[in-house]
Coordinates of C-alpha atoms in Angstrom, one line a residue:
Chain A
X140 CA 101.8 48.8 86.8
X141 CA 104.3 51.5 86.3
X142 CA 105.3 52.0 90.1
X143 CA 106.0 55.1 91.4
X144 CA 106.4 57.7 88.7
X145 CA 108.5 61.6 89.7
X146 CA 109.2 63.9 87.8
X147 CA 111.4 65.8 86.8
X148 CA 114.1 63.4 86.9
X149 CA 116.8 65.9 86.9
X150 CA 116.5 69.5 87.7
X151 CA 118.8 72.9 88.0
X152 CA 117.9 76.1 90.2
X153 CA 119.7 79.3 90.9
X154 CA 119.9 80.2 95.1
X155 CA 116.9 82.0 96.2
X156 CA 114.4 80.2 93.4
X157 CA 111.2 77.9 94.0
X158 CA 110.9 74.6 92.7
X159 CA 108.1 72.2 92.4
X160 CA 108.6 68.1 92.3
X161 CA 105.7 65.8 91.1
X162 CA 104.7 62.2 92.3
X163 CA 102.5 59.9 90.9
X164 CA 102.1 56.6 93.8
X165 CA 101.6 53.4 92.6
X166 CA 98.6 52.0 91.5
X167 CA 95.8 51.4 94.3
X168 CA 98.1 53.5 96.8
X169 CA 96.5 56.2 98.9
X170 CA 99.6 57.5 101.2
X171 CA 102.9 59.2 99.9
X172 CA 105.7 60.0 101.6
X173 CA 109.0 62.4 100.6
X174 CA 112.6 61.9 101.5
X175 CA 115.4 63.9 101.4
X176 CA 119.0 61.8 100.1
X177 CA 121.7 63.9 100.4
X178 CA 125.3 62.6 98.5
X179 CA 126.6 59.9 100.2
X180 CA 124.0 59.8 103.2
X181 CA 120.9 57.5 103.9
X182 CA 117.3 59.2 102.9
X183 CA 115.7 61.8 105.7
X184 CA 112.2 61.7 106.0
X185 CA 110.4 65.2 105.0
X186 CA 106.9 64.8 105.5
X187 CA 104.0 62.2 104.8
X188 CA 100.7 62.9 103.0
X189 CA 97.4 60.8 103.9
X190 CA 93.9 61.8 102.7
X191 CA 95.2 65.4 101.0
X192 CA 96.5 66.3 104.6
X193 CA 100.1 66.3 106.3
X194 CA 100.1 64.1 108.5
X195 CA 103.5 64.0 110.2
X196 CA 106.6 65.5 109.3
X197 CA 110.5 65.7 109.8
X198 CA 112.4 67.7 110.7
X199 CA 113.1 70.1 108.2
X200 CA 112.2 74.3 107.8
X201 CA 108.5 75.6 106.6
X202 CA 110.6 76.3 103.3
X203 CA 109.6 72.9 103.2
X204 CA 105.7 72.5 101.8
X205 CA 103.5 69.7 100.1
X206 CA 100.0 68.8 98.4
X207 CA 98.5 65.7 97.6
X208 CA 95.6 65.7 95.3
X209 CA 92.2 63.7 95.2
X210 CA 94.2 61.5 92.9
X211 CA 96.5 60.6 95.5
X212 CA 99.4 62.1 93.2
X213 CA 101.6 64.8 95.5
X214 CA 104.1 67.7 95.4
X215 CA 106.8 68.9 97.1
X216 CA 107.6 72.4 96.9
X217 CA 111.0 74.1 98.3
X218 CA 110.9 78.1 98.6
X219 CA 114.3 80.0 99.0
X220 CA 116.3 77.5 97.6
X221 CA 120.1 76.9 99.7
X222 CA 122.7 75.4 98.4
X223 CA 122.1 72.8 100.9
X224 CA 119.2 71.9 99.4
X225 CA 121.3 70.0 96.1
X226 CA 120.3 66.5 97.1
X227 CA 118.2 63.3 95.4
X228 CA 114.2 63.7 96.4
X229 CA 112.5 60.3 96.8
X230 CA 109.1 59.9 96.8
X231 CA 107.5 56.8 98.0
X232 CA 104.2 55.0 98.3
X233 CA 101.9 52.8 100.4
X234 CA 99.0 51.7 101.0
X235 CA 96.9 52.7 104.8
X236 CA 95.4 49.6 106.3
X237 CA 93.7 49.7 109.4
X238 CA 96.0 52.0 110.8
X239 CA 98.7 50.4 109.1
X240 CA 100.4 50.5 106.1
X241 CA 101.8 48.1 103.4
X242 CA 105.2 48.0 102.0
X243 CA 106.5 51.5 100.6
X244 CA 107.5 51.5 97.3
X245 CA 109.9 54.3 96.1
X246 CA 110.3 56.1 92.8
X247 CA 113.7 57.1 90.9
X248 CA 113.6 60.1 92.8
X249 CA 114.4 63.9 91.5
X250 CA 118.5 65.3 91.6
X251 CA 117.9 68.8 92.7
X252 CA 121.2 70.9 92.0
X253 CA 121.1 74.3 93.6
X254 CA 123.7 76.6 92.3
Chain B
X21 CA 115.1 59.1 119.2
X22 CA 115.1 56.6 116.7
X23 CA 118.1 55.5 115.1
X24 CA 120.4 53.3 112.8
X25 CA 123.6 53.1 112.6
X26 CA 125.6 50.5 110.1
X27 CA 129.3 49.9 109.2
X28 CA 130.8 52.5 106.8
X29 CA 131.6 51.6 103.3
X30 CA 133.2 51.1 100.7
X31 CA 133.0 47.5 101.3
X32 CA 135.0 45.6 98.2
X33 CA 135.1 41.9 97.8
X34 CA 136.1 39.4 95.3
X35 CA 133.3 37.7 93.6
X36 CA 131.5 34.4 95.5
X37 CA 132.5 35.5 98.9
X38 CA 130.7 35.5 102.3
X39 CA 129.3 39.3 103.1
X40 CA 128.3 40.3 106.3
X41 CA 127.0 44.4 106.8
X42 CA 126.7 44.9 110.3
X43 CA 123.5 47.2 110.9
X44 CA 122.5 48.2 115.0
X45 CA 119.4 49.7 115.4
X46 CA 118.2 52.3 118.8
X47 CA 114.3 52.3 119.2
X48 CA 111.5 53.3 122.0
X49 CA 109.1 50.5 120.4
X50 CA 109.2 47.5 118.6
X51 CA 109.9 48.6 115.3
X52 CA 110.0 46.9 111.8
X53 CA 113.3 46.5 110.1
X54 CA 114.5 46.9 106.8
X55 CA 117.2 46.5 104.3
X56 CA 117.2 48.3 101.0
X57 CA 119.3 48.4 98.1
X58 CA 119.6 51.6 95.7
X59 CA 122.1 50.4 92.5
X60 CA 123.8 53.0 90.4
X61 CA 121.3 55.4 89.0
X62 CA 118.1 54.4 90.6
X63 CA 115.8 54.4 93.3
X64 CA 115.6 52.2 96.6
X65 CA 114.6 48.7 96.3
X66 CA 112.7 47.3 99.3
X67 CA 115.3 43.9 99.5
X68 CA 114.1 42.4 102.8
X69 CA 112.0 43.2 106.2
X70 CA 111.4 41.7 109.8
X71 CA 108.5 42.8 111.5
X72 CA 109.0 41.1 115.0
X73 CA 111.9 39.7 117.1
X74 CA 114.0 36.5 115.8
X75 CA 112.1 36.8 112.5
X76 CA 114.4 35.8 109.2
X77 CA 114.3 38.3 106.3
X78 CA 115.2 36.4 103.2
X79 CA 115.2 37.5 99.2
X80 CA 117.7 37.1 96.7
X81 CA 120.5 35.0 98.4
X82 CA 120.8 37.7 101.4
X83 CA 119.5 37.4 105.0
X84 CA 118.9 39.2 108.0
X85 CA 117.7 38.3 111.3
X86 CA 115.7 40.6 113.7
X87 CA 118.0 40.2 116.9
X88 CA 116.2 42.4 120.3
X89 CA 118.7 41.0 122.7
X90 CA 121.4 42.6 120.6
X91 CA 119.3 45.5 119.0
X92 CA 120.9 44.3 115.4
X93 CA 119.9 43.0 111.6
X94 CA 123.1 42.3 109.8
X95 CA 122.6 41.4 106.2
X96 CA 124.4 38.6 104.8
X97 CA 125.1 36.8 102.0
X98 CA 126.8 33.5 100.9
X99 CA 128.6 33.9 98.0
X100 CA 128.6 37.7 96.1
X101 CA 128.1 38.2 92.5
X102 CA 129.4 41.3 91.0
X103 CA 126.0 42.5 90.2
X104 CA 125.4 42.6 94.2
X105 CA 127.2 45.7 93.8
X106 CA 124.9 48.6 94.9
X107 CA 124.4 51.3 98.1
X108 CA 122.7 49.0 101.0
X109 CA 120.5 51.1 103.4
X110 CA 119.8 49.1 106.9
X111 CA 116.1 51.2 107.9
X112 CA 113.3 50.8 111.0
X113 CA 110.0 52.1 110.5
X114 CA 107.9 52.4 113.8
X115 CA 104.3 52.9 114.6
X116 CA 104.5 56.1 112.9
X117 CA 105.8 54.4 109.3
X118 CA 108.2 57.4 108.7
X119 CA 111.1 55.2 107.9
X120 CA 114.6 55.9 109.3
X121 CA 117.7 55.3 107.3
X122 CA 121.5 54.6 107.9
X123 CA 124.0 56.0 106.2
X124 CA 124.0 53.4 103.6
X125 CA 126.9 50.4 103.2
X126 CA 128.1 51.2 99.1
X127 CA 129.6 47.3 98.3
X128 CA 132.0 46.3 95.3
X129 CA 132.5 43.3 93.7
X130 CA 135.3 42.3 91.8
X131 CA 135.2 40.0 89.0

């Protein structure tokens, strides 16, 4: 099982650029979740995908968007990148049970640096 | 809101002794409660959870016990090995699962 796959692992934009992350969940997982780790903080939640829908989200600008596809696999796409966007994006999976879901698992995550 | 709040690093001990990060949590419900690890490099490792009051996370020597009356889950550990070095992230996760993090606890262990 190889877990929760991202990619790219390491990235470089200019200010003002779009970027696109990629998640693959782990095997048998339908629900994906993305997290924000700025240096030296503790993860922020952005948004959670269920069922190719958003179904909550943090609290963080429309710059902010995502997709999940039939596959379960999911994006995260940042428009008008900020310098404050430089930061290590986590993706991570789970499983929905009954209204509940299993243990999340996270990937290696993606260092965005925005200069 | 929701919230966690644990003791600032860096945290440095000498290997084989007693660890204790303190980790206090603020929630509306009766949420679950986590501790991960994230070593150098990688991502976040699920290291142990509590889903209810007075329950006992255990995993790799370290511990943590789901305290209401005190709204607290301090992670300890006996006797540190230098590979215990790592970032440790106290988290709740509430009927919503969005999970919220601390600020993380970064630990060093000298040889």
């Amino acid at each position: 099982d190889a877990g929760v796959t991202q990619s790219p692992t390491h990235l470089i934009k200019t200010r003002g650029q779009q970027v696109t992350l990629r998640c693959s969940p782990k095997s048998g997982h339908d629900t994906v979740s993305w997290y924000q780790q700025a240096l030296g903080q503790g993860p922020q939640f952005i948004f959670q995908y269920y069922e190719e829908e958003e179904r909550q989200r943090g609290n963080f600008p429309d710059r902010f968007s995502g997709h999940q596809f039939p596959n379960y696999s999911s994006e995260l796409n940042v428009n008008a990148l900020l310098l404050g966007d430089s930061a290590l994006y986590l993706c991570a999976s789970s499983l929905e049970a009954g209204g509940l879901n299993t243990e999340a698992f996270f990937g290696q995550g993606t260092r965005l640096t925005v200069v | 809101g929701n919230s966690v709040t644990q003791m600032e690093g860096p945290v440095t001990l000498s290997e084989e002794a007693f660890l204790t990060i303190n980790c206090t949590y603020t929630a509306t419900g009766y949420p679950s409660l986590f501790w991960y690890v994230q070593y150098p490099g990688e991502g976040l490792q699920l290291l142990l959870k509590a889903t209810k009051a007075d329950d006992k996370g255990s995993n790799k020597g370290f511990e943590a016990t789901y305290r209401k009356e005190t709204t607290s889950f301090h992670l300890e550990k006996g006797s540190v090995q230098v590979s215990d070095s790592a970032v440790y992230f106290c988290a709740l996760s509430d009927w919503d699962d969005k999970i919220i993090f601390g600020k993380g606890t970064r630990l060093h262990i000298l040889p």
